[in-house]
Amino acid sequence: MKNCAVILAGGQGKRMKSNKPKALCEVLFKPMIDWTIDAAGDAEVDDICVVTGHLHEMLEEHLAGKTKTAFQAERLGTGHAVMQAVDFIEEFKGGNTLILNGDCPLMDGDTIQNALSYHERHGNAVTVISANVENPFGYGRIIRDAGGFLKEIVEEKDATPKQRAINEVNSGAYWFKTDVLLDTLSKITNKNKQHEYYLTDCIEIAIQNGLQTSAFTAQNPDVVLGANDRIQLLDLNDKLRYKFLQEQMLAGVDIPCSEGIIIGPDVEIGTDTRILPGTVLLGDTKIGKNCIIGPNSYLTDTVVGNDVVLDNVVAEQSKVGSGCDLGPFVHLRPCSQIGKEVHIGNFVEIKNSTIDNGTKVSHLTYVGDSDLGKNINMGCGCVTVNFDGQKKHRTVIGDGTFIGCNTNLISPVKLGKFAYTAAGSTIYEDVPDYTLAIARNRQENKVGWVKKKNKIRNME
Ligand code: UD1
Ligand code: CA
């Protein structure tokens, strides 16, 4: 028996005032539709079909290779949207179909899975996921009979004042026996105040046919939340952001102040690591134990060892070994591999380079397309001149070498081990091991020149 999911994402979301379809509006930097797809994936459905509508090409392009799609040319209601996916659903006869709203990113895999267990345990034809909310305005209300059994779902616009006072609402997520869904879909009409084909009418028909249906109440009422405008989107961001911060704190991460901290769902952080305000950790970022990350650090797909300090660091697709100390104000551009106990200081940029253990790059330096050995000291204001205007070249520096301040290393160039460069040198030829390279003009002192030429500066 196989289960499938249909996600409804045809809506325009006018109030978002976006050039994208609503389902592509982002919560925690991830499109709402992707949160929904991941929730369905967590619930282990065998295949997913997304119903597209407004700006469908954009959504189809985004979903290519991830899910199937069905196009709804006109928005005639949630029931009509599911009808567009009938060919897909038919392949899952005998199993169950999960329906989700593509704009409810807080609906999670656990809730969906618990609802499925409940659905199967009770042998239900349909299970509606409901929630008890403080403000039920705008949602379909769950109407139960005297015995507490689900009777019908009434939309805000169709509800009587008494029904509007009900706080239990429809989340828009359901498990249907696939055969029941297909049968009832063919029977719904648009005879209601909004002249729409309501998917909720399928449930009413199932009840009228004497089939077992019920509402499964989600523990977390936030699962129903959707966003119609940017203000509600911020509310979803806040809720999800705090959820992931809580997960990290429960796992032993120290967050003394949560201001401006965003931690993506796939980020792993070791115990006793402290995250300071203004820090954003995204993608497949992994951080070890006992680190201090922040303030104001922005890491994407970056792996960090234990006991590392990253103060005002921006890093993308990079690695930082244990015991390193970076910042303040360091930029690691993609493919930077920093070894252990490396110090990188004020206003340093590293790009596509390897830096081995114990090396120091302290201030105002650019290291690009370079391989630096162990225990090197790069002075202040050094530049690896890696671009000749047409091609990028590499700079290689051996272990224990000392690069004097304001050295330009014109690549391709190779410096041996335990070499020195004199401050202010422009090095364009290789430097052998144990060698001092001086590549600057000798200084000439003209003694008494100032007085002789009457050039003493007026200091007032
Ligand atoms: C729906 C439910 C309501 C529930 C609420 C939860 C119905 C009749 N009502 O109401 O009981 O409380 O969700 O959020 O189902 N969509 C399409 N094509 C359409 C219409 C909608 O793809 O023709 C998509 C939308 O993009 C959205 C989802 O379906 O992702 C829900 O549609 P929406 O119009 O927001 O439904 P509600 O009226 O809020
Ligand atoms: Ca809605």
CSV table of N, CA and C in Angstrom, one decimal, residues 195-247:
chain,number,residue,atom,x,y,z
A,195,HIS,N,-18.8,30.5,-4.3
A,195,HIS,CA,-18.9,29.8,-5.6
A,195,HIS,C,-17.6,29.1,-5.9
A,196,GLU,N,-17.1,28.4,-4.9
A,196,GLU,CA,-15.8,27.6,-5.0
A,196,GLU,C,-16.1,26.2,-4.8
A,197,TYR,N,-15.2,25.3,-5.3
A,197,TYR,CA,-15.3,23.9,-5.0
A,197,TYR,C,-14.5,23.7,-3.7
A,198,TYR,N,-15.2,23.5,-2.6
A,198,TYR,CA,-14.5,23.3,-1.3
A,198,TYR,C,-14.0,21.9,-1.2
A,199,LEU,N,-12.8,21.7,-0.9
A,199,LEU,CA,-12.3,20.3,-0.6
A,199,LEU,C,-13.0,19.8,0.7
A,200,THR,N,-13.4,20.7,1.6
A,200,THR,CA,-14.0,20.3,2.8
A,200,THR,C,-15.4,19.7,2.6
A,201,ASP,N,-16.0,19.9,1.4
A,201,ASP,CA,-17.2,19.3,1.1
A,201,ASP,C,-17.0,17.8,0.9
A,202,CYS,N,-15.8,17.3,0.5
A,202,CYS,CA,-15.6,15.9,0.4
A,202,CYS,C,-15.8,15.2,1.7
A,203,ILE,N,-15.4,15.9,2.8
A,203,ILE,CA,-15.5,15.3,4.1
A,203,ILE,C,-17.0,15.2,4.5
A,204,GLU,N,-17.8,16.3,4.2
A,204,GLU,CA,-19.2,16.2,4.5
A,204,GLU,C,-19.9,15.1,3.7
A,205,ILE,N,-19.5,14.9,2.5
A,205,ILE,CA,-20.1,13.8,1.7
A,205,ILE,C,-19.7,12.4,2.3
A,206,ALA,N,-18.5,12.3,2.8
A,206,ALA,CA,-18.0,11.1,3.4
A,206,ALA,C,-18.8,10.8,4.6
A,207,ILE,N,-19.1,11.8,5.4
A,207,ILE,CA,-19.9,11.7,6.7
A,207,ILE,C,-21.3,11.3,6.3
A,208,GLN,N,-21.9,11.9,5.3
A,208,GLN,CA,-23.2,11.6,4.9
A,208,GLN,C,-23.3,10.2,4.4
A,209,ASN,N,-22.3,9.7,3.8
A,209,ASN,CA,-22.3,8.3,3.4
A,209,ASN,C,-22.0,7.3,4.5
A,210,GLY,N,-21.9,7.8,5.7
A,210,GLY,CA,-21.7,6.9,6.9
A,210,GLY,C,-20.3,6.4,7.0
A,211,LEU,N,-19.3,7.1,6.4
A,211,LEU,CA,-17.9,6.7,6.5
A,211,LEU,C,-17.3,7.3,7.8
A,212,GLN,N,-16.4,6.5,8.4
A,212,GLN,CA,-15.7,7.0,9.6
A,212,GLN,C,-14.8,8.1,9.3
A,213,THR,N,-15.1,9.3,9.9
A,213,THR,CA,-14.2,10.5,9.7
A,213,THR,C,-14.0,11.1,11.1
A,214,SER,N,-12.8,11.7,11.3
A,214,SER,CA,-12.6,12.5,12.5
A,214,SER,C,-11.6,13.5,12.4
A,215,ALA,N,-11.5,14.4,13.4
A,215,ALA,CA,-10.6,15.5,13.4
A,215,ALA,C,-9.5,15.1,14.4
A,216,PHE,N,-8.2,15.2,14.0
A,216,PHE,CA,-7.1,14.9,14.9
A,216,PHE,C,-6.6,16.2,15.3
A,217,THR,N,-6.6,16.5,16.6
A,217,THR,CA,-6.2,17.9,17.0
A,217,THR,C,-4.7,17.9,17.3
A,218,ALA,N,-4.0,18.8,16.5
A,218,ALA,CA,-2.6,18.9,16.6
A,218,ALA,C,-2.2,19.5,18.0
A,219,GLN,N,-1.1,19.0,18.6
A,219,GLN,CA,-0.7,19.6,19.9
A,219,GLN,C,-0.3,21.0,19.8
A,220,ASN,N,0.4,21.3,18.7
A,220,ASN,CA,1.0,22.7,18.5
A,220,ASN,C,0.0,23.4,17.6
A,221,PRO,N,-0.7,24.4,18.1
A,221,PRO,CA,-1.7,25.1,17.3
A,221,PRO,C,-1.0,25.9,16.2
A,222,ASP,N,0.2,26.2,16.3
A,222,ASP,CA,0.9,27.0,15.2
A,222,ASP,C,0.9,26.3,13.9
A,223,VAL,N,0.7,25.0,13.8
A,223,VAL,CA,0.8,24.3,12.6
A,223,VAL,C,-0.2,24.8,11.5
A,224,VAL,N,-1.3,25.5,12.0
A,224,VAL,CA,-2.2,26.0,11.1
A,224,VAL,C,-1.8,27.3,10.4
A,225,LEU,N,-0.8,28.0,11.0
A,225,LEU,CA,-0.5,29.3,10.6
A,225,LEU,C,0.0,29.4,9.1
A,226,GLY,N,-0.6,30.3,8.4
A,226,GLY,CA,-0.2,30.6,7.0
A,226,GLY,C,0.2,32.1,7.0
A,227,ALA,N,0.6,32.5,5.8
A,227,ALA,CA,0.9,34.0,5.7
A,227,ALA,C,0.3,34.5,4.4
A,228,ASN,N,-0.5,35.6,4.6
A,228,ASN,CA,-1.1,36.3,3.5
A,228,ASN,C,-0.3,37.6,3.1
A,229,ASP,N,0.4,38.1,4.1
A,229,ASP,CA,1.2,39.3,3.8
A,229,ASP,C,2.6,39.2,4.5
A,230,ARG,N,3.4,40.2,4.3
A,230,ARG,CA,4.8,40.2,4.8
A,230,ARG,C,4.8,40.2,6.3
A,231,ILE,N,3.8,40.8,6.9
A,231,ILE,CA,3.7,40.9,8.3
A,231,ILE,C,3.5,39.6,9.0
A,232,GLN,N,2.6,38.8,8.4
A,232,GLN,CA,2.4,37.4,8.8
A,232,GLN,C,3.6,36.6,8.5
A,233,LEU,N,4.3,36.9,7.4
A,233,LEU,CA,5.5,36.1,7.1
A,233,LEU,C,6.5,36.3,8.2
A,234,LEU,N,6.7,37.6,8.7
A,234,LEU,CA,7.6,37.8,9.8
A,234,LEU,C,7.2,37.0,11.0
A,235,ASP,N,5.9,36.9,11.3
A,235,ASP,CA,5.5,36.1,12.4
A,235,ASP,C,5.9,34.7,12.3
A,236,LEU,N,5.7,34.1,11.0
A,236,LEU,CA,6.2,32.7,10.8
A,236,LEU,C,7.7,32.6,11.0
A,237,ASN,N,8.4,33.6,10.5
A,237,ASN,CA,9.9,33.6,10.6
A,237,ASN,C,10.2,33.5,12.1
A,238,ASP,N,9.6,34.4,12.9
A,238,ASP,CA,9.9,34.4,14.3
A,238,ASP,C,9.6,33.1,15.0
A,239,LYS,N,8.5,32.5,14.7
A,239,LYS,CA,8.1,31.3,15.3
A,239,LYS,C,9.1,30.2,15.0
A,240,LEU,N,9.4,30.0,13.7
A,240,LEU,CA,10.3,29.0,13.3
A,240,LEU,C,11.7,29.2,13.8
A,241,ARG,N,12.1,30.5,13.8
A,241,ARG,CA,13.5,30.8,14.2
A,241,ARG,C,13.6,30.4,15.7
A,242,TYR,N,12.6,30.8,16.5
A,242,TYR,CA,12.7,30.4,17.9
A,242,TYR,C,12.6,28.9,18.2
A,243,LYS,N,11.9,28.2,17.3
A,243,LYS,CA,11.8,26.8,17.4
A,243,LYS,C,13.2,26.2,17.3
A,244,PHE,N,13.9,26.6,16.3
A,244,PHE,CA,15.3,26.0,16.0
A,244,PHE,C,16.3,26.5,17.1
A,245,LEU,N,16.1,27.7,17.6
A,245,LEU,CA,17.0,28.1,18.7
A,245,LEU,C,16.7,27.3,19.9
A,246,GLN,N,15.5,27.0,20.2
A,246,GLN,CA,15.1,26.1,21.3
A,246,GLN,C,15.8,24.7,21.2
A,247,GLU,N,15.7,24.2,20.0
A,247,GLU,CA,16.3,22.8,19.8
A,247,GLU,C,17.7,22.9,20.1
